[in-house]
Coordinates of C-alpha atoms in Angstrom, one line a residue:
M19 CA 67.1 -24.4 -71.9
N20 CA 64.8 -21.8 -71.9
M21 CA 61.5 -23.1 -73.4
K22 CA 62.3 -22.2 -77.0
K23 CA 64.5 -24.5 -77.6
I24 CA 62.2 -27.0 -74.9
T25 CA 59.5 -26.6 -77.6
L26 CA 62.4 -27.6 -80.9
S27 CA 63.4 -30.8 -78.5
L28 CA 60.4 -31.9 -77.8
V29 CA 59.7 -31.5 -82.1
G30 CA 61.8 -33.3 -83.1
V31 CA 61.2 -36.3 -80.7
L32 CA 57.8 -36.4 -82.0
A33 CA 58.2 -36.5 -85.1
T34 CA 60.9 -39.7 -85.3
V35 CA 58.4 -41.3 -83.4
A36 CA 55.3 -43.5 -84.1
M37 CA 52.6 -44.5 -82.1
V38 CA 49.6 -47.2 -82.2
P39 CA 46.1 -47.6 -80.1
E40 CA 46.2 -48.4 -76.7
A41 CA 42.6 -49.6 -74.9
S42 CA 41.4 -48.4 -71.3
A43 CA 38.2 -48.2 -70.1
L44 CA 35.6 -47.6 -67.6
P45 CA 33.8 -51.3 -67.8
V46 CA 30.7 -49.8 -67.1
F47 CA 30.0 -49.2 -70.5
A48 CA 32.1 -51.9 -72.0
R49 CA 30.0 -54.6 -70.8
Q50 CA 26.9 -52.2 -72.2
V51 CA 28.2 -52.5 -75.5
G52 CA 29.9 -55.5 -75.6
M53 CA 32.5 -54.4 -76.8
A54 CA 36.8 -54.1 -76.5
C55 CA 37.7 -50.8 -74.4
S56 CA 39.2 -49.7 -77.3
A57 CA 36.2 -49.5 -80.1
C58 CA 35.4 -46.7 -78.0
H59 CA 39.1 -44.6 -77.3
F60 CA 41.3 -43.1 -78.8
Q61 CA 45.2 -45.1 -77.3
H62 CA 44.1 -45.1 -74.0
F63 CA 40.8 -44.0 -71.5
P64 CA 39.9 -41.5 -71.3
L65 CA 40.7 -40.2 -75.4
L66 CA 37.8 -40.8 -77.3
N67 CA 37.2 -41.1 -81.6
A68 CA 34.9 -41.1 -83.2
F69 CA 32.2 -43.8 -82.3
G70 CA 33.0 -43.9 -78.6
R71 CA 32.4 -39.7 -79.2
A72 CA 28.9 -41.5 -80.6
F73 CA 28.6 -43.6 -77.3
K74 CA 28.4 -40.4 -75.4
S75 CA 26.5 -37.9 -77.6
S76 CA 24.1 -41.3 -77.6
G77 CA 23.5 -40.0 -73.3
F78 CA 25.5 -44.0 -73.2
T79 CA 21.7 -45.8 -74.1
M80 CA 24.0 -47.8 -77.4
T81 CA 22.9 -52.2 -76.3
G82 CA 25.0 -55.0 -77.9
A83 CA 25.3 -58.5 -76.6
Q84 CA 24.5 -58.3 -72.8
A85 CA 20.0 -58.7 -73.1
N86 CA 17.9 -56.6 -72.6
I87 CA 14.5 -55.8 -70.6
E88 CA 12.1 -55.1 -73.0
G89 CA 8.2 -54.0 -72.6
D90 CA 6.0 -51.1 -73.5
G91 CA 7.8 -47.9 -73.1
L92 CA 10.7 -49.8 -70.7
S93 CA 14.3 -50.7 -72.9
I94 CA 16.3 -51.0 -70.2
P95 CA 19.9 -53.4 -69.6
A96 CA 19.4 -57.1 -67.5
T97 CA 22.4 -56.0 -65.4
V98 CA 22.4 -53.0 -63.3
N99 CA 26.2 -52.5 -64.7
A100 CA 29.2 -51.0 -62.6
A101 CA 33.3 -50.8 -62.2
V102 CA 35.6 -50.3 -59.7
L103 CA 39.4 -48.0 -60.8
T104 CA 42.0 -47.8 -58.9
S105 CA 46.0 -46.2 -58.4
M106 CA 48.0 -46.3 -56.4
G107 CA 51.5 -45.6 -57.6
Y108 CA 54.6 -43.0 -55.2
E109 CA 55.4 -39.6 -56.9
K110 CA 58.1 -36.9 -55.3
T111 CA 58.3 -33.7 -55.6
N112 CA 62.1 -30.7 -55.8
A113 CA 60.6 -28.8 -53.2
N114 CA 63.1 -27.8 -50.4
K115 CA 61.5 -26.1 -47.2
A116 CA 64.4 -26.1 -45.8
S117 CA 66.6 -24.5 -48.4
A118 CA 64.5 -21.3 -47.6
G119 CA 65.0 -21.7 -44.0
N120 CA 61.3 -22.2 -43.4
G121 CA 60.7 -24.0 -39.7
T122 CA 58.1 -26.4 -40.9
V123 CA 60.2 -29.3 -41.7
V124 CA 58.4 -32.7 -40.1
P125 CA 61.2 -35.5 -41.3
G126 CA 59.4 -38.5 -41.8
V127 CA 56.3 -36.0 -43.9
N128 CA 57.3 -37.0 -46.8
Q129 CA 60.5 -34.4 -46.5
S130 CA 64.1 -35.7 -44.6
S131 CA 65.6 -34.2 -41.4
N132 CA 66.9 -31.2 -44.5
G133 CA 63.7 -30.0 -45.4
S134 CA 64.0 -31.6 -49.2
S135 CA 60.9 -33.5 -50.2
T136 CA 61.4 -37.4 -50.1
G137 CA 57.9 -37.9 -52.0
G138 CA 54.7 -40.6 -50.7
F139 CA 53.4 -43.6 -51.3
F140 CA 49.3 -43.5 -52.4
V141 CA 46.8 -46.6 -52.5
A142 CA 44.1 -46.9 -53.6
S143 CA 41.1 -44.6 -51.3
E144 CA 44.7 -42.8 -49.1
S145 CA 46.1 -40.1 -51.1
G146 CA 45.8 -42.6 -54.6
E147 CA 41.9 -42.9 -56.3
A148 CA 39.1 -45.6 -55.3
S149 CA 36.1 -44.9 -57.3
L150 CA 32.3 -46.4 -58.0
F151 CA 30.9 -46.7 -61.1
I152 CA 26.9 -47.0 -62.0
G153 CA 25.4 -46.2 -65.3
G154 CA 24.4 -47.2 -67.9
R155 CA 21.1 -47.3 -70.2
G156 CA 18.3 -46.1 -69.1
S157 CA 15.8 -45.9 -72.2
D158 CA 15.9 -44.9 -76.3
F159 CA 16.9 -41.9 -74.9
M160 CA 18.0 -41.7 -71.4
G161 CA 21.3 -42.4 -69.6
Y162 CA 23.3 -42.5 -66.7
L163 CA 26.1 -41.9 -65.3
G164 CA 27.7 -41.7 -61.5
E165 CA 30.7 -41.5 -59.8
I166 CA 31.2 -42.2 -55.6
T167 CA 34.4 -41.9 -54.5
L168 CA 35.8 -44.3 -51.7
G169 CA 38.4 -44.0 -48.3
N170 CA 39.1 -41.9 -45.5
G171 CA 36.9 -43.5 -44.0
A172 CA 33.5 -42.6 -45.9
A173 CA 32.0 -43.0 -49.6
A174 CA 30.6 -39.7 -51.1
M175 CA 29.5 -39.1 -54.1
D176 CA 31.5 -37.4 -56.4
S177 CA 30.1 -37.0 -60.1
M178 CA 26.5 -38.0 -61.1
K179 CA 24.8 -37.3 -65.2
T180 CA 21.2 -37.9 -66.4
P181 CA 21.7 -36.9 -70.3
I182 CA 18.5 -36.8 -72.1
L183 CA 18.1 -36.9 -75.7
F184 CA 15.6 -37.5 -78.2
D185 CA 16.9 -38.6 -82.3
F186 CA 16.3 -36.8 -84.8
D187 CA 16.7 -38.6 -87.7
G188 CA 20.4 -39.0 -86.6
T189 CA 20.2 -35.5 -84.6
R190 CA 20.2 -35.4 -80.6
A191 CA 18.8 -33.2 -78.3
G192 CA 18.3 -32.7 -74.8
I193 CA 18.7 -31.8 -71.9
V194 CA 21.3 -32.9 -69.3
F195 CA 21.0 -32.4 -65.4
F196 CA 24.3 -32.7 -63.4
S197 CA 26.3 -32.2 -60.0
T198 CA 30.2 -32.9 -60.2
N199 CA 32.9 -31.9 -57.7
G200 CA 36.0 -31.0 -60.0
Q201 CA 35.0 -31.2 -63.8
G202 CA 33.6 -28.6 -63.9
A203 CA 30.1 -26.2 -65.9
S204 CA 31.9 -28.7 -68.9
Y205 CA 30.8 -32.4 -67.3
G206 CA 27.7 -31.7 -68.2
F207 CA 28.5 -32.5 -72.0
E208 CA 31.9 -32.5 -73.6
T209 CA 33.4 -35.4 -76.2
M210 CA 37.2 -33.5 -77.3
N211 CA 40.6 -34.7 -75.5
T212 CA 41.8 -31.3 -75.1
G213 CA 41.0 -30.8 -71.8
A214 CA 37.6 -29.1 -72.7
N215 CA 36.4 -31.2 -69.7
A216 CA 38.9 -32.4 -66.7
I217 CA 38.1 -35.8 -67.4
H218 CA 39.4 -35.3 -71.5
S219 CA 43.1 -35.3 -71.9
I220 CA 46.3 -36.9 -72.8
T221 CA 46.9 -37.2 -69.0
N222 CA 44.9 -39.0 -66.4
T223 CA 47.0 -38.4 -63.3
V224 CA 46.0 -34.9 -62.6
G225 CA 49.3 -34.3 -60.2
F226 CA 49.5 -32.2 -57.1
N227 CA 47.9 -29.0 -57.3
N228 CA 46.8 -29.9 -61.0
Q229 CA 50.5 -30.1 -61.9
Y230 CA 50.2 -32.7 -65.3
V231 CA 46.9 -31.1 -66.5
N232 CA 47.1 -28.0 -66.1
A233 CA 50.9 -28.3 -68.4
V234 CA 48.7 -30.7 -71.2
S235 CA 45.5 -28.0 -71.0
A236 CA 44.8 -24.5 -70.7
Q237 CA 41.6 -24.3 -69.8
Q238 CA 41.9 -26.6 -67.0
Y239 CA 45.4 -24.1 -66.2
I240 CA 42.5 -21.7 -66.4
N241 CA 41.1 -23.8 -63.7
T242 CA 37.9 -24.6 -65.6
G243 CA 38.1 -27.5 -63.5
A244 CA 36.1 -26.5 -60.4
A245 CA 32.7 -27.4 -58.3
A246 CA 29.9 -27.0 -60.7
T247 CA 26.2 -28.5 -60.5
G248 CA 23.6 -27.7 -63.3
A249 CA 21.5 -28.2 -66.7
S250 CA 23.0 -28.4 -70.6
I251 CA 20.5 -28.0 -73.1
V252 CA 22.6 -30.1 -75.8
V253 CA 22.6 -30.6 -79.5
N254 CA 25.0 -33.1 -81.4
N255 CA 25.2 -35.5 -83.9
G256 CA 28.6 -36.5 -86.5
N257 CA 29.7 -33.3 -87.4
G258 CA 30.2 -31.4 -83.4
F259 CA 27.6 -30.1 -80.7
I260 CA 26.4 -27.3 -79.9
N261 CA 26.5 -27.0 -75.0
I262 CA 24.7 -24.1 -73.7
T263 CA 25.0 -24.3 -69.5
K264 CA 23.3 -22.9 -66.6
F265 CA 25.1 -24.2 -63.5
A266 CA 26.1 -22.8 -59.6
S267 CA 30.0 -23.4 -58.4
V268 CA 28.7 -25.6 -55.7
G269 CA 29.3 -29.6 -56.2
A270 CA 28.0 -32.5 -55.5
S271 CA 29.4 -33.2 -51.9
N272 CA 28.1 -29.5 -51.5
A273 CA 25.0 -28.6 -52.6
G274 CA 22.3 -29.5 -50.9
T275 CA 24.5 -27.9 -47.4
A276 CA 24.1 -25.1 -49.8
Q277 CA 20.4 -26.0 -50.1
G278 CA 20.3 -26.2 -46.7
A279 CA 22.0 -23.2 -45.9
L280 CA 19.4 -20.5 -47.3
S281 CA 17.1 -21.1 -44.4
S282 CA 14.1 -22.7 -46.3
P283 CA 14.2 -26.5 -47.1
G284 CA 12.4 -26.6 -50.0
T285 CA 14.8 -23.4 -52.2
F286 CA 17.7 -24.5 -54.6
V287 CA 20.3 -23.0 -55.1
G288 CA 20.2 -20.4 -58.5
L289 CA 21.8 -21.3 -61.6
T290 CA 23.1 -18.3 -62.3
S291 CA 26.3 -18.4 -64.0
T292 CA 26.0 -19.5 -68.0
Y293 CA 28.6 -22.2 -69.9
L294 CA 28.8 -21.4 -73.9
R295 CA 30.3 -24.3 -76.0
A296 CA 30.0 -25.3 -80.0
A297 CA 32.5 -27.3 -81.0
G298 CA 32.6 -29.0 -84.9
N299 CA 34.8 -32.3 -86.1
F300 CA 35.6 -33.3 -89.8
D301 CA 37.9 -35.1 -91.8
L302 CA 41.4 -32.8 -92.3
A303 CA 42.9 -35.3 -95.1
G304 CA 42.3 -38.6 -93.4
W305 CA 42.4 -36.9 -89.6
D306 CA 39.6 -36.9 -87.3
T307 CA 40.4 -33.1 -86.4
G308 CA 38.3 -31.1 -84.8
V309 CA 38.1 -27.3 -83.1
G310 CA 36.3 -25.9 -80.6
I311 CA 35.2 -22.8 -78.8
Q312 CA 34.8 -22.5 -74.9
S313 CA 32.8 -19.6 -73.0
W314 CA 31.7 -18.7 -69.1
S315 CA 29.8 -16.0 -68.1
G316 CA 27.8 -13.8 -65.2
S317 CA 27.8 -15.5 -60.7
S318 CA 27.2 -17.7 -58.7
I319 CA 27.1 -19.1 -55.2
N320 CA 30.9 -20.4 -54.6
T321 CA 32.3 -22.7 -51.7
D322 CA 35.6 -21.0 -52.0
S323 CA 34.7 -17.5 -52.3
V324 CA 34.4 -15.2 -49.4
P325 CA 31.0 -14.5 -47.8
N326 CA 29.5 -11.6 -48.8
N327 CA 25.3 -13.1 -48.8
A328 CA 23.4 -13.7 -46.2
V329 CA 24.2 -18.1 -46.7
A330 CA 26.7 -19.2 -44.0
G331 CA 30.1 -20.4 -45.4
F332 CA 28.8 -19.7 -48.9
G333 CA 29.1 -16.4 -51.3
I334 CA 29.2 -15.0 -54.9
A335 CA 32.1 -15.4 -57.0
D336 CA 32.2 -14.7 -61.1
T337 CA 32.4 -17.2 -63.5
K338 CA 33.7 -16.0 -66.2
A339 CA 37.0 -16.9 -69.0
T340 CA 36.5 -18.5 -72.7
A341 CA 38.9 -20.2 -74.3
V342 CA 39.4 -22.4 -77.8
D343 CA 41.1 -25.7 -78.9
F344 CA 42.3 -27.9 -82.5
Q345 CA 43.3 -31.2 -82.1
A346 CA 43.5 -33.5 -85.0
Q347 CA 44.2 -37.9 -84.2
G348 CA 44.6 -40.2 -87.2
A349 CA 47.7 -41.8 -88.2
F350 CA 52.1 -40.8 -89.8
G351 CA 52.0 -43.9 -91.5
D352 CA 49.8 -47.1 -89.9
K353 CA 50.9 -45.2 -86.3
P354 CA 48.4 -43.5 -84.6
V355 CA 49.3 -39.8 -83.4
G356 CA 47.3 -36.9 -81.3
V357 CA 47.6 -33.6 -81.4
Y358 CA 46.1 -30.9 -79.2
V359 CA 46.5 -27.2 -78.6
T360 CA 44.4 -25.3 -76.5
Y361 CA 44.2 -21.7 -75.4
A362 CA 41.6 -19.6 -72.5
N363 CA 42.0 -16.9 -70.5
A364 CA 40.5 -15.6 -67.5
P365 CA 40.1 -11.9 -66.7
A366 CA 41.4 -10.7 -63.1
S367 CA 39.0 -10.3 -60.7
G368 CA 37.7 -7.5 -60.0
T369 CA 35.4 -6.1 -56.7
V370 CA 33.7 -8.5 -57.0
T371 CA 36.1 -12.1 -57.0
N372 CA 36.6 -15.0 -60.6
S373 CA 36.5 -18.5 -59.5
F374 CA 38.9 -18.2 -62.8
N375 CA 41.6 -16.1 -62.2
T376 CA 42.4 -14.5 -57.5
G377 CA 45.1 -12.4 -59.7
T378 CA 45.0 -8.8 -60.0
H379 CA 46.1 -9.9 -63.9
N380 CA 44.5 -11.5 -66.5
R381 CA 45.6 -15.8 -66.2
S382 CA 45.8 -17.3 -69.6
S383 CA 48.2 -20.8 -71.2
F384 CA 48.7 -21.7 -74.5
N385 CA 49.4 -25.4 -74.3
V386 CA 50.4 -28.6 -77.6
A387 CA 50.5 -31.5 -76.3
A388 CA 51.2 -35.0 -78.7
E389 CA 51.0 -38.6 -77.2
I390 CA 53.2 -40.8 -79.0
G391 CA 53.3 -45.2 -79.0
V392 CA 55.8 -46.8 -78.7
I393 CA 55.2 -50.8 -79.2
P394 CA 52.1 -51.9 -80.0
E395 CA 49.2 -52.3 -78.3
K396 CA 51.5 -51.6 -75.1
A397 CA 53.2 -48.4 -75.2
T398 CA 53.3 -45.3 -75.5
I399 CA 54.5 -41.9 -75.0
G400 CA 53.8 -37.9 -74.9
A401 CA 54.5 -34.6 -74.4
A402 CA 53.4 -31.1 -73.7
V403 CA 55.0 -27.2 -73.0
R404 CA 52.5 -24.2 -71.4
F405 CA 53.7 -20.7 -72.4
A406 CA 51.9 -18.9 -69.1
N407 CA 50.8 -15.9 -68.0
S408 CA 49.1 -17.2 -63.7
G409 CA 48.0 -13.7 -62.7
V410 CA 50.3 -13.0 -60.6
D411 CA 52.0 -9.5 -59.5
D412 CA 55.7 -9.7 -59.3
G413 CA 55.3 -6.3 -56.7
T414 CA 57.1 -4.6 -58.8
G415 CA 55.0 -1.8 -58.7
T416 CA 53.7 0.7 -56.5
T417 CA 50.0 -1.4 -56.0
P418 CA 49.4 -4.9 -56.1
A419 CA 48.7 -4.2 -60.2
N420 CA 51.1 -1.8 -61.7
G421 CA 53.9 -4.8 -61.8
S422 CA 53.9 -7.6 -64.1
N423 CA 51.9 -10.1 -64.6
T424 CA 54.3 -13.4 -63.1
K425 CA 54.8 -16.2 -66.4
D426 CA 54.7 -19.9 -65.2
N427 CA 55.8 -22.2 -68.6
A428 CA 56.4 -25.7 -68.7
I429 CA 57.0 -28.3 -70.1
Y430 CA 56.0 -32.1 -69.5
L431 CA 57.0 -35.8 -70.7
T432 CA 54.4 -39.7 -69.8
G433 CA 54.5 -43.0 -71.1
T434 CA 52.6 -45.5 -70.6
Y435 CA 52.7 -48.9 -70.7
K436 CA 49.5 -51.4 -70.7
L437 CA 50.5 -54.2 -68.4
A438 CA 46.5 -56.1 -69.6
Q439 CA 43.7 -54.5 -71.4
N440 CA 42.6 -52.4 -68.2
L441 CA 45.9 -52.3 -66.0
L442 CA 47.8 -49.3 -67.4
G443 CA 51.6 -47.6 -65.7
R444 CA 52.0 -44.6 -66.5
F445 CA 54.9 -41.9 -65.7
S446 CA 54.5 -38.6 -65.8
Y447 CA 57.5 -35.6 -65.0
V448 CA 56.8 -32.1 -65.8
H449 CA 59.7 -28.6 -65.3
Q450 CA 57.6 -25.7 -64.8
S451 CA 59.1 -22.6 -65.0
G452 CA 59.1 -19.3 -65.0
S453 CA 59.4 -15.1 -62.5
Y454 CA 55.9 -17.0 -61.0
W455 CA 58.0 -19.4 -59.3
D456 CA 60.7 -17.2 -57.8
L457 CA 57.4 -15.0 -55.9
A458 CA 58.0 -15.3 -52.5
N459 CA 55.9 -18.1 -50.0
G460 CA 56.1 -18.4 -46.6
T461 CA 60.7 -18.1 -46.1
G462 CA 60.9 -19.5 -49.4
T463 CA 59.3 -19.1 -53.0
N464 CA 56.9 -20.8 -55.7
A465 CA 59.7 -22.7 -56.5
T466 CA 60.7 -24.3 -53.1
E467 CA 57.7 -24.1 -51.3
I468 CA 55.4 -26.1 -53.6
G469 CA 57.9 -27.6 -55.6
S470 CA 58.4 -26.3 -58.8
S471 CA 59.5 -29.8 -61.2
A472 CA 57.2 -33.4 -59.6
Y473 CA 57.6 -37.0 -60.9
T474 CA 54.6 -39.6 -60.1
L475 CA 54.8 -43.2 -61.1
N476 CA 51.0 -45.5 -61.0
L477 CA 49.1 -47.6 -62.0
Y478 CA 45.3 -48.0 -63.5
A479 CA 43.1 -51.1 -62.1
L480 CA 39.7 -50.9 -63.8
F481 CA 37.5 -54.4 -63.3

């Protein structure tokens, strides 16, 4: 079945099934405002509705039923709010190393004796997620959110942000300081659900090699969900926001290492890359609609690039990409529906590596995703399609850049079932196709070595 037929089939399915909202969210903020998770989230965590955008746009400062300690120049919750997120489940790919004569088959480690994938179970802190969140109001204009990952014998800071946003008659403006190991420069401030930031899309299961979120979001396909530390100048209100960020491509786990590697204890990483974001929200025939643009430019220190400067273990890499996105969240009758469309492009690496695309051709993707519900307050189904160029040459030319850009298309299916408001089961499936998956990899191909298809069963608990 070709991608055109698959797309038409998915459209047919989406057009004939209705859906309803569900809710599950970080209890950090539910406790602070004294509201159910569904007050902020469209269908389920982490998708935001209009009120969720307003809460985030305030810098996490809104309060509700929870008692506050008030004084001259002081307004903080009486309790420090925290939450735990855990996940567990099973994942399997169609990788089959023995089919290509690969000699590295290890029976019992997600492979049978003939080399085919046997899948694997994961639990919280061991491949599954185990995170502690702390956050909330610090004053009427300052908030905080921090995530600490737990497991593998240690705890480590994964992401943190401190928004300082002053209220000017309904418009908030100020600065957000942030650091993240994997959510990219957009982590500073983002409210759309298109995958413009790694956490905000219809899937909270990224999958092996990010295969699920890459099928849903073009921005994530071009690798913008990476380590970043920086400061964002933000202006926002109910009509949208502008975000101007200076950042470096190092995260919460290695920013201190990079600082120390610069040989002077008082020297810090330069924020020499630039991220620009503008998004608008408006009502379109009763649908909560948003459109936006993103731009990444410049270059900065990067832990993943080949070292070419004086900092041991670090190098300088370009951060160049652009993206546009669209979302519409509304209803057919009394049934909510969400539709998300994204396009992103990262140019090929030149003399300096582009951290978003190490290939010799442009890496680009066009993605369409939608989510619908089948049982009120209980179950949803979703789907996405991706039409992408991987940026990797197919090897048919006389040089690594003279051949053709390999194709990397995908279909993605997902379903969720809410056992409780804070207990969510999810099924995810992806099938990827195109010339990229036929490329040689070791003694096999990308399809046999990585696996072009996969499915995952997850259970998420938040409390």
